[in-house]
Coordinates of C-alpha atoms and ligand atoms in Angstrom, one line a residue:
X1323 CA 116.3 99.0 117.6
X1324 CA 119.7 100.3 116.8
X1325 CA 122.6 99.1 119.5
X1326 CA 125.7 101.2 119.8
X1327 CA 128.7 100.8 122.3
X1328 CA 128.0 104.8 122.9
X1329 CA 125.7 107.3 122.1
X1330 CA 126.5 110.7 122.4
X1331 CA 123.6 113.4 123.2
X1332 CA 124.6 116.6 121.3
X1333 CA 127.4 117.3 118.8
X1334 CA 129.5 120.2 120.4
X1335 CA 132.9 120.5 121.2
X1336 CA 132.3 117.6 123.9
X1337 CA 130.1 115.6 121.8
X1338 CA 131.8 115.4 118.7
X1339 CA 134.9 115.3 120.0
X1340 CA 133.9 112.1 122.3
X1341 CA 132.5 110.7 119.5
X1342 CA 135.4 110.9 117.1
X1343 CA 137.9 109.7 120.1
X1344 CA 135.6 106.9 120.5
X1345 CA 135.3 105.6 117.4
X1346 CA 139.1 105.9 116.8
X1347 CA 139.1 103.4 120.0
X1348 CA 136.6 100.5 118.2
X1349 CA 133.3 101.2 119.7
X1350 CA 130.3 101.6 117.4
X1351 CA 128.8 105.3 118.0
X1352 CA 126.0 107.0 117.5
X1353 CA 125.1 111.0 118.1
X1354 CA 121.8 112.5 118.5
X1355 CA 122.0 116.2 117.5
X1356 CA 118.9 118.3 116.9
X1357 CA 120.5 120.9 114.7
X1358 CA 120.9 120.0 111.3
X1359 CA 124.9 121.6 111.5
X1360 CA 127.3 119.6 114.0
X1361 CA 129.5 121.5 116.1
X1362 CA 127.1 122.4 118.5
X1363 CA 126.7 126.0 120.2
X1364 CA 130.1 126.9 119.6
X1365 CA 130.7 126.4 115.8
X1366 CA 127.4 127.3 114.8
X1367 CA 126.7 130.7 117.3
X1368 CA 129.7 131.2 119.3
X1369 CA 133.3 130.7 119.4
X1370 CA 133.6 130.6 115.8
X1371 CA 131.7 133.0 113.8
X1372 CA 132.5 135.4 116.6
X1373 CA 136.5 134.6 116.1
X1374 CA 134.9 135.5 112.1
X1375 CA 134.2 138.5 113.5
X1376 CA 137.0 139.5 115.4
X1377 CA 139.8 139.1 112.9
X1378 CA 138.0 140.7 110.3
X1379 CA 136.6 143.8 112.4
X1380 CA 140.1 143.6 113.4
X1381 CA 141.8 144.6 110.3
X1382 CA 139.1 147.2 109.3
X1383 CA 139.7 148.4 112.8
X1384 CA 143.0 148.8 112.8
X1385 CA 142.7 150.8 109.2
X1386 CA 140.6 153.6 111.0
X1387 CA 142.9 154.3 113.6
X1388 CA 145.7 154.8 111.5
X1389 CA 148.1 152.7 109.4
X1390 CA 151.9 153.0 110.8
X1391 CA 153.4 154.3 107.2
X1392 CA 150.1 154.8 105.5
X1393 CA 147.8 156.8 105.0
X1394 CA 144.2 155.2 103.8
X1395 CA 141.2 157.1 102.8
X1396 CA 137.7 156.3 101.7
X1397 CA 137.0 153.4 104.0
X1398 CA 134.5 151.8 103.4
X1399 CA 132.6 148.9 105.8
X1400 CA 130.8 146.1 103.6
X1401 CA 128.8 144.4 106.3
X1402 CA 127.1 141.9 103.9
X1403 CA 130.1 140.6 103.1
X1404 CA 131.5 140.6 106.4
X1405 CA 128.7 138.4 107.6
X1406 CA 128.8 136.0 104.7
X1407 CA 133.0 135.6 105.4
X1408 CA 131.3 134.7 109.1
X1409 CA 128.7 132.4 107.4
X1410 CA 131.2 131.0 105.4
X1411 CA 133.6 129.8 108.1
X1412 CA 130.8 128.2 110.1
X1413 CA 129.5 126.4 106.8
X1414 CA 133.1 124.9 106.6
X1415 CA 133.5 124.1 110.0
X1416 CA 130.7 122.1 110.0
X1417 CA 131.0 120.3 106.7
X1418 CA 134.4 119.3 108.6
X1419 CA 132.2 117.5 111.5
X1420 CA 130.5 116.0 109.1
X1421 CA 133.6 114.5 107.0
X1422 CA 134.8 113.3 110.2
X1423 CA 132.3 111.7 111.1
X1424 CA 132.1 109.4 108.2
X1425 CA 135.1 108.7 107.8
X1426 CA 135.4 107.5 111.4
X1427 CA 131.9 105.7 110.9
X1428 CA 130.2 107.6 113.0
X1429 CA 126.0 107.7 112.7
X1430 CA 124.7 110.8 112.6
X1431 CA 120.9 111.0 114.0
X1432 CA 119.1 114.3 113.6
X1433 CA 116.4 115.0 116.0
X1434 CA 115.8 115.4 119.8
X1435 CA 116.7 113.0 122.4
X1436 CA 114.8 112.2 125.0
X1437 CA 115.5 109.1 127.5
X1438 CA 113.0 106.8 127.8
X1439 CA 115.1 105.0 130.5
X1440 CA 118.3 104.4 131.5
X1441 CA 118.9 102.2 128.5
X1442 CA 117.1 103.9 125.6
X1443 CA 116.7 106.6 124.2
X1444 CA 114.2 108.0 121.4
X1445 CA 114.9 110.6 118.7
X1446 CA 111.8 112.6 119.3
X1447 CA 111.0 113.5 115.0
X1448 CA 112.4 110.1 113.6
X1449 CA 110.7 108.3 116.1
X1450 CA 113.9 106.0 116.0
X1451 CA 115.0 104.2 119.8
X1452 CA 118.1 103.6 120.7
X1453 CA 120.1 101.8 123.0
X1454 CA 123.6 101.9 124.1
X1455 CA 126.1 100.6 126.5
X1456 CA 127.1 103.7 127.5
X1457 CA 125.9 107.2 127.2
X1458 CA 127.5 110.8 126.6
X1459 CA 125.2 113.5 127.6
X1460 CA 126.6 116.6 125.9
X1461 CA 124.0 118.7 125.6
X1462 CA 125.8 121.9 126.5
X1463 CA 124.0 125.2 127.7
X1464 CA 122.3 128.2 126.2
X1465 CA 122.0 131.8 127.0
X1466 CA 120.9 132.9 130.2
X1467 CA 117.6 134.9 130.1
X1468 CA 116.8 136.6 134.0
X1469 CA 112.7 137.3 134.6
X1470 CA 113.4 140.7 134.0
X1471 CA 114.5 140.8 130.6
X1472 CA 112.2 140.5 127.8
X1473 CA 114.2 139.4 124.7
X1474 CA 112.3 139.4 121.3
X1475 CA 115.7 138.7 119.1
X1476 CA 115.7 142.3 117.2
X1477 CA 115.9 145.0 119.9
X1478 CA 116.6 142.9 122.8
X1479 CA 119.3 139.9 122.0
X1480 CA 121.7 137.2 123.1
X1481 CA 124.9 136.5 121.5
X1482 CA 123.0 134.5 118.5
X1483 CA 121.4 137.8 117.3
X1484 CA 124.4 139.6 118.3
X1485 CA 126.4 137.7 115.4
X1486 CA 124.1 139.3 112.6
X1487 CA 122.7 142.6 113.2
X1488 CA 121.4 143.7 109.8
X1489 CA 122.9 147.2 110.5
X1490 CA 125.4 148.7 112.6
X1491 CA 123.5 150.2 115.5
X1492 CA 124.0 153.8 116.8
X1493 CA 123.9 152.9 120.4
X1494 CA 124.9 149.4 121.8
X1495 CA 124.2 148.5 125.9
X1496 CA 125.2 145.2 126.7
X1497 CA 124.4 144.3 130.2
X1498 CA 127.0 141.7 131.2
X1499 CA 130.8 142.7 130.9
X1500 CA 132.2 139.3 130.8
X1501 CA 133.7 136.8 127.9
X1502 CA 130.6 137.4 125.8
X1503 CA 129.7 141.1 126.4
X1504 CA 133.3 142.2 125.9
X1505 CA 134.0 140.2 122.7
X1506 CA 131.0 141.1 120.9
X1507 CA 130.6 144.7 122.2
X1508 CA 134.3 145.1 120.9
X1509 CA 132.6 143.7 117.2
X1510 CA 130.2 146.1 117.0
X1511 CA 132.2 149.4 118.7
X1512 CA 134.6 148.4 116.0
X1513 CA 132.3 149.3 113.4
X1514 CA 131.1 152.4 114.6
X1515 CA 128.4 151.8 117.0
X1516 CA 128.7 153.7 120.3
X1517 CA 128.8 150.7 123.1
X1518 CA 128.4 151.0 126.6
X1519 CA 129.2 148.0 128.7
X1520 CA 126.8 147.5 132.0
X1521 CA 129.0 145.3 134.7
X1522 CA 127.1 144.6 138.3
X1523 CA 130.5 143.5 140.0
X1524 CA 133.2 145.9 140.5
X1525 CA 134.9 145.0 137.4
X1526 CA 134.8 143.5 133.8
X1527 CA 135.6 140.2 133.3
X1528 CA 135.1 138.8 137.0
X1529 CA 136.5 135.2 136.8
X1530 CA 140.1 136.4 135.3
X1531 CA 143.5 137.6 137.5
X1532 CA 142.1 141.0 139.4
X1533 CA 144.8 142.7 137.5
X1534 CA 144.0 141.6 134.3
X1535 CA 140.7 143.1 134.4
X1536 CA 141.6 146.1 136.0
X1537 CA 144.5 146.9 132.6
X1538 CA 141.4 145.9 130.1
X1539 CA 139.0 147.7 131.8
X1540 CA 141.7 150.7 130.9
X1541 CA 142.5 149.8 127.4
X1542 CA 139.0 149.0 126.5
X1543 CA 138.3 152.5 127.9
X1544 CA 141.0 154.0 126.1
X1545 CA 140.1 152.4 123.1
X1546 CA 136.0 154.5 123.3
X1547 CA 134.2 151.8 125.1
X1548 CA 131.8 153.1 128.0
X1549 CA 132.3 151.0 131.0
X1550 CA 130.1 151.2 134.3
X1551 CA 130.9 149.1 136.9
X1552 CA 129.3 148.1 139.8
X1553 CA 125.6 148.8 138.4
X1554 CA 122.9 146.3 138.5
X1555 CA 120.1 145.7 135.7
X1556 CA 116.6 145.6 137.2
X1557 CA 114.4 145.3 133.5
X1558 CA 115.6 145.3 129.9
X1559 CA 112.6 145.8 127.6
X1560 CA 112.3 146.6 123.8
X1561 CA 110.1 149.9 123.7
X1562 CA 109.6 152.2 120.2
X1563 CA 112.1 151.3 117.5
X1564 CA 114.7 150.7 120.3
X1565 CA 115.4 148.8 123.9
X1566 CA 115.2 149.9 127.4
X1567 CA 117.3 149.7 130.3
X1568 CA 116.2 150.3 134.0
X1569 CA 119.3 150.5 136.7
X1570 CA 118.9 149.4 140.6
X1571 CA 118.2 152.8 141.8
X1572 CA 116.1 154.3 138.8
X1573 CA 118.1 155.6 136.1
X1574 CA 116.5 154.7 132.8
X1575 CA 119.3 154.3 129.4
X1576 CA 117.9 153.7 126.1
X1577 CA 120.1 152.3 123.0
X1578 CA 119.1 151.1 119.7
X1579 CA 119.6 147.6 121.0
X1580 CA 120.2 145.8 123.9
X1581 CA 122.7 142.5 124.0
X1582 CA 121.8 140.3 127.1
X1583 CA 125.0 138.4 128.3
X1584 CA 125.1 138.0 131.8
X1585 CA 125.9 134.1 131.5
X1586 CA 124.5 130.9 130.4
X1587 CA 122.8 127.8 131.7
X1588 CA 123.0 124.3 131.6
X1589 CA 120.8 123.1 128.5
X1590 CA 119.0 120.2 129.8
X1591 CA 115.4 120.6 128.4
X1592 CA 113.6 117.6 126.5
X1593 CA 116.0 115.2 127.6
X1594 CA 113.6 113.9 130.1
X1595 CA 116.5 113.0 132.6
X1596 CA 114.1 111.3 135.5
X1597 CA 113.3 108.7 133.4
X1598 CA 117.1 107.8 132.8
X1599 CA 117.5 108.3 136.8
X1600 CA 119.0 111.4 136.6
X1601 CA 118.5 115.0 138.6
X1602 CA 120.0 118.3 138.0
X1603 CA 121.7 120.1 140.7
X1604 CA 120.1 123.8 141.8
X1605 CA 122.0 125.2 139.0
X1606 CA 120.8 122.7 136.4
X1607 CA 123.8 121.3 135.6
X1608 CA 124.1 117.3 135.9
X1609 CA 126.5 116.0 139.0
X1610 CA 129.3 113.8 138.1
X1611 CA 132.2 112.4 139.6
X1612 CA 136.0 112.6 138.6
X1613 CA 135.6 110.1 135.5
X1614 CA 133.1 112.3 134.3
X1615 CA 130.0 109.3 135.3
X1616 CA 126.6 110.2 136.1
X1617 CA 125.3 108.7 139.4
X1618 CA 123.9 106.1 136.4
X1619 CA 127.3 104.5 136.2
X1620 CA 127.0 104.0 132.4
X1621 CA 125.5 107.6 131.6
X1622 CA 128.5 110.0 131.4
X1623 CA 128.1 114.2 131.1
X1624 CA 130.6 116.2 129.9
X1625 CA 130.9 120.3 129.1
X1626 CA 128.4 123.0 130.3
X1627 CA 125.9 120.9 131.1
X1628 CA 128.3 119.7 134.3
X1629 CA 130.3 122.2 136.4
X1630 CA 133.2 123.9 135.6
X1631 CA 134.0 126.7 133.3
X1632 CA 132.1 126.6 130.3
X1633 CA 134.7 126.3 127.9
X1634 CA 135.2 124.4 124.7
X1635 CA 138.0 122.9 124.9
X1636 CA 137.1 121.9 128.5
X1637 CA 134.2 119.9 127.0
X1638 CA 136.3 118.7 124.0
X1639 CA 139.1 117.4 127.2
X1640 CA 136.1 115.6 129.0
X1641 CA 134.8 114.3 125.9
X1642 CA 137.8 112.4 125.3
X1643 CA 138.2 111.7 129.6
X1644 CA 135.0 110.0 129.6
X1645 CA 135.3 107.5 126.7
X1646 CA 138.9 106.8 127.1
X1647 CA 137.6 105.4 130.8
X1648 CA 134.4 103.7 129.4
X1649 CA 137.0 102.3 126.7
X1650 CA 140.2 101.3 128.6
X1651 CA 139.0 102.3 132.7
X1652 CA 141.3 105.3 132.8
X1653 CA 141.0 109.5 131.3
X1654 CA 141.8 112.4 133.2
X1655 CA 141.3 116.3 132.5
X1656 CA 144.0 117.9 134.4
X1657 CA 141.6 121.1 134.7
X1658 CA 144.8 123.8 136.2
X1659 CA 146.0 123.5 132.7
X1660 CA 143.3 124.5 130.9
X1661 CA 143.7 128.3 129.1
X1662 CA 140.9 131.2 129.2
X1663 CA 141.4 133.3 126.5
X1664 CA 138.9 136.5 125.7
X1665 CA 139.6 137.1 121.9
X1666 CA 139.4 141.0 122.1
X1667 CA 142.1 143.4 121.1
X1668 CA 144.4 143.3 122.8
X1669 CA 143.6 139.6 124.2
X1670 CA 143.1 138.9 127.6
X1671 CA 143.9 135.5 128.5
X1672 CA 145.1 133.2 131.5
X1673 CA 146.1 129.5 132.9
X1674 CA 146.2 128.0 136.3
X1675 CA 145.3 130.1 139.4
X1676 CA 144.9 133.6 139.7
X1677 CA 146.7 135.6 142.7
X1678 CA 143.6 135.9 144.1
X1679 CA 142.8 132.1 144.5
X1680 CA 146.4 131.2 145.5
X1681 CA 145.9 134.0 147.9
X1682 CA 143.0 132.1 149.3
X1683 CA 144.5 129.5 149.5
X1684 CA 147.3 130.5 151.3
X1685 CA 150.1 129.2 148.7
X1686 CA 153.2 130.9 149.2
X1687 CA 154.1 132.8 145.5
X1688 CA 156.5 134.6 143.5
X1689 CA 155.7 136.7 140.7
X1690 CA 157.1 137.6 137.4
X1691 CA 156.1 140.0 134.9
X1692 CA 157.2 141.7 131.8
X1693 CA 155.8 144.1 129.5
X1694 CA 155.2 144.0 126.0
X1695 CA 156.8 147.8 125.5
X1696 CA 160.0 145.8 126.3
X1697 CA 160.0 143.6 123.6
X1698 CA 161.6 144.2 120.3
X1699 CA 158.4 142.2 118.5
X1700 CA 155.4 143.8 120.1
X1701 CA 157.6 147.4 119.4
X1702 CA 157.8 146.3 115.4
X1703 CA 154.6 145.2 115.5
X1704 CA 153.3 148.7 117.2
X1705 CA 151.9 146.5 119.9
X1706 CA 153.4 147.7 123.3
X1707 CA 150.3 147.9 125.1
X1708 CA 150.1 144.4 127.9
X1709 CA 152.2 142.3 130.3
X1710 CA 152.6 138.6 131.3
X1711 CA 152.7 137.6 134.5
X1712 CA 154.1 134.2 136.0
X1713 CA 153.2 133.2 139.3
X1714 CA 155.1 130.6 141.0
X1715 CA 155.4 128.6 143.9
X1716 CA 157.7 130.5 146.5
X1717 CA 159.5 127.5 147.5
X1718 CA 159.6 125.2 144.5
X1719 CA 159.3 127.9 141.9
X1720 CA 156.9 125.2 140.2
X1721 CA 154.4 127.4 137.9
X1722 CA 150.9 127.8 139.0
X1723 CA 149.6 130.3 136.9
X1724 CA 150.3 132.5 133.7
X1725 CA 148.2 135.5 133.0
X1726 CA 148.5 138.4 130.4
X1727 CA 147.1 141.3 128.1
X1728 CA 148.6 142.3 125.0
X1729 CA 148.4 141.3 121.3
X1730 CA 147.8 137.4 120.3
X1731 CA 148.6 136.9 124.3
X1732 CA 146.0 133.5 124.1
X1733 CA 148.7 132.0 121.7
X1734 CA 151.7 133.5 124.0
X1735 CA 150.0 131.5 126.6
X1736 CA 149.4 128.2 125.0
X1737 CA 152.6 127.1 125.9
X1738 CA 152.1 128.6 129.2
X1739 CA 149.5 125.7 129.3
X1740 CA 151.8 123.5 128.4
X1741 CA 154.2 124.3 131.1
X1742 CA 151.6 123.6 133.8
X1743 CA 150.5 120.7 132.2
X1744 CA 154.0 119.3 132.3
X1745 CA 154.5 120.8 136.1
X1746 CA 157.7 122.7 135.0
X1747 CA 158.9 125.5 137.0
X1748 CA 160.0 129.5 136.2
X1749 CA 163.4 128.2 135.9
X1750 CA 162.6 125.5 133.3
X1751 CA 160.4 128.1 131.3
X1752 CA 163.0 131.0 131.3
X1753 CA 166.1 128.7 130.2
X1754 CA 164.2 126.8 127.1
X1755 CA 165.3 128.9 124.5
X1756 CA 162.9 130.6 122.6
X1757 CA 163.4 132.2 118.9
X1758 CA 164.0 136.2 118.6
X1759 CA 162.5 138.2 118.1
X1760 CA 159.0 136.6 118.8
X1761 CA 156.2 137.7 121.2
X1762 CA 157.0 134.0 123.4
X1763 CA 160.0 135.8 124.7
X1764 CA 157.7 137.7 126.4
X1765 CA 156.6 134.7 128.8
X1766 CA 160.3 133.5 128.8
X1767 CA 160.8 137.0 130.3
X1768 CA 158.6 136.8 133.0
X1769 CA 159.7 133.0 133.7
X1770 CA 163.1 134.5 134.2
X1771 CA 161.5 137.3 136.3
X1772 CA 159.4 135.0 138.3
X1773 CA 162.9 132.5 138.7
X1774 CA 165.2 135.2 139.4
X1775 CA 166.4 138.1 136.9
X1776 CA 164.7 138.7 133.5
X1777 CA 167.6 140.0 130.6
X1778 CA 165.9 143.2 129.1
X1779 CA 164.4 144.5 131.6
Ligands
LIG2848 P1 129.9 135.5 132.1 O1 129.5 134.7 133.3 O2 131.3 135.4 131.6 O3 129.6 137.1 132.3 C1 128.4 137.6 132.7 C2 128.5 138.9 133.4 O4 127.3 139.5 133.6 C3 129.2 138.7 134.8 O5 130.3 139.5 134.8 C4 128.1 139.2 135.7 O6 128.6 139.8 136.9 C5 127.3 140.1 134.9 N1 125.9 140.3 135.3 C6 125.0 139.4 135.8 N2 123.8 139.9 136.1 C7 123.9 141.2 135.8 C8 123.0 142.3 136.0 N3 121.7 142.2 136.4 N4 123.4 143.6 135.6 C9 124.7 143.7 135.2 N5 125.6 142.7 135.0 C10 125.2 141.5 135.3 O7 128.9 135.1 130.9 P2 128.8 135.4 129.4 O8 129.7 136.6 129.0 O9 127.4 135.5 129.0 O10 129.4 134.1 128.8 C11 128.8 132.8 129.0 C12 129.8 131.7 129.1 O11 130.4 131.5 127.8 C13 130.9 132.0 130.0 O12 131.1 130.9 130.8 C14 132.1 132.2 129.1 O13 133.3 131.7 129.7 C15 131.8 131.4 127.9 N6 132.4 132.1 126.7 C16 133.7 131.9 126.5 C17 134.4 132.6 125.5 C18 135.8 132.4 125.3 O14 136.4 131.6 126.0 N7 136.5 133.2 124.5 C19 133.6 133.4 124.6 C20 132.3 133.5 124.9 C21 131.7 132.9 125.9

């Protein structure tokens, strides 16, 4: 029976990442992945061969509308190719787990684990058991599938099928307008499919700044997507050679496909957790407490399968949390800091608390904004569409939030992040200097605005 200091349950963001961190601190790991890839959910079906996507459907997009000094004609879309550059990147990505993992020593275990108590666990096709001193679960989630949908993965999808439709389809619904929905409905409206976007709150992309979604509801619009708000899904169904859609209230839309993202769930199946003396909460996830522990004080759970947003990097943060305290008694995520970006165009992305929460929380704030139409960079680049907004504390003009829309706005923001992680205020953010002309003076800007005065505005 194999003995590890840690074994990590599932090689995502979380999982991988733990693992690495923990080897780099002298344990002896072991990971149990069922996939035959590492990288988990978000290498292999999400985050990255839908970034593939983005930037290359992008490019080609930005060639149909119009060239600023060119003219182009006889466009042509290769989508073979453009699924095999998506492929590709995945393929490398993974390979890169895999170099990682040797070379930190790492043993990789491919099969499905399932506790067998709180000290072992077996790898359900090997057969192999294993114990540990300490456990990561990091089993992540997968995608959300309500009674009423019936998905059969041609005419009725996720986002897995939604990477690698054979053919652009005519008519796209996707019934969910958040993260998902938007990034992938953007893909395919890209390429010429006509994509209408079924939201049952009162606008897209719920969890972000109110007036965030309210400007990419408008540019998304403006751009050709259809957008209806505040209309509930009842049934999705495939039917003929296409899907069906059934609103609260009757109506009836039919599109050649259907892409269901209206969130995911904790992925906790298999893992017999009972037996380890562990429960899920009503929401499946697994409870923990601030070091990321398990109410099994040497079983740890990090990522979507614990609460939280269900971010990568989140789970990649926790990852590292949870074995730096098994390892030295200490880790902290400091979860304010932590950037949401939606990798449309233009981006969407925030950091810290939206005006709605500070609002409901009764913090006193200031706020800053500046547009992108007033910077000399997004005006070269053609890009003047967006703002950044700080929001600061009214008293000690500490930051407490960044949001924005515009182009590359998610790497605008990363030092946004970075400001909050290091508690800094407007003042300190507006008088570092930043280089010109560059799209970061947009956030000095609004520091400046949120302090006291921007420059150019
Ligand atoms: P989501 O929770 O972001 O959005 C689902 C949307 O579906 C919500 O706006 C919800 O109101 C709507 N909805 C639910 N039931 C509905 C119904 N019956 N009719 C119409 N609308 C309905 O979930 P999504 O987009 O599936 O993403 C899953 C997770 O993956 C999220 O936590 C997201 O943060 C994460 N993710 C993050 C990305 C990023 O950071 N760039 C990219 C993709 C996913």
């Amino acid at each position: 029976m194999e003995a590890y200091d840690l074994l990590v349950i599932g090689a995502g963001p979380g999982g991988y990442v733990a693992a690495i961190r923990a080897a780099q601190l002298g344990m002896r790991v072991g990971v149990v992945e069922k996939e035959k890839a590492l990288g988990g959910t978000c290498l292999r079906v999400g985050c990255i061969p839908s970034k593939a996507l983005l930037e290359t459907t992008e490019r080609i997009y930005e060639v149909k509308k119009g060239l600023i000094g060119a003219r182009v004609q006889g466009l042509e879309v290769d989508l073979p190719a453009l699924l095999a550059h998506k492929d590709k990147v995945v393929q490398a990505n993974a390979q890169g787990i895999e170099f990682l993992f040797k070379k930190n020593g790492i043993i990789r275990h491919l099969g499905r684990a399932r506790f067998l108590s709180d000290r072992k666990v077996l790898v359900e096709e090997t057969g192999e058991e294993l114990s540990a001193r300490y456990f990561l679960i990091a089993t992540g989630s997968a995608p959300l599938i309500p009674p009423w949908a019936e998905v059969d993965g041609k005419r009725v999808v996720t986002s897995t099928e939604a990477l690698s439709f054979p053919e652009v389809p005519g008519r796209l619904i996707v019934v969910g307008g958040g993260v998902i929905g938007l990034e992938l409905g953007v893909v395919w409206h890209r390429l010429g499919a006509e994509v209408l976007i079924l939201e049952y709150l009162d606008r897209i992309l719920p969890t972000l700044d109110a007036e965030l979604s309210r400007a990419a509801e408008k540019v998304f619009r403006k751009e050709g997507l259809e957008i209806r708000t505040g209309v509930k899904v009842k049934a999705v169904r495939p039917e003929g050679r296409g899907a069906r859609v059934e609103l609260e209230g009757g109506e009836v839309l039919t599109a050649d496909r259907v892409l269901l993202a209206v969130g995911r769930r904790p992925y906790t199946e298999g893992l017999d957790l009972e037996r380890a003396g562990l429960a899920t909460d009503e929401k499946g996830r697994i409870p923990v407490d601030e070091h990321l522990r398990t109410r099994v004080p040497h079983i740890y759970a990090v990522g979507d399968v614990v609460p939280g947003p269900m971010l990568a990097h989140k789970a990649s943060e926790e990852g590292i949390a949870a074995v730096e305290h098994m390892a030295k008694g200490y880790g902290h995520v400091d979860y304010l800091a932590i950037p949401s970006v939606v990798y449309t165009h233009p981006e969407v992305a925030g950091v810290g608390y939206t005006e709605e929460e500070l609002k409901a929380k009764g913090i006193p704030y200031k706020v800053g904004r500046f547009p992108y139409s007033a910077s000399g960079r997004a005006r070269a680049m053609g890009e003047t569409e967006g703002f950044v907004k700080v929001l600061a504390h009214a008293k000690t003009d500490r930051i407490l939030g960044v949001h924005g829309i515009g182009a590359r706005v998610g790497d605008v923001l990363a030092e946004a992040a970075l400001a909050i992680f290091f508690k800094a205020s407007a003042e300190d953010l507006g008088r570092a200097p930043h280089a010109h002309p560059s799209l970061s003076e947009i956030l000095k800007e609004a520091a400046l605005a949120a302090w006291e005065k921007a420059i150019h505005l």
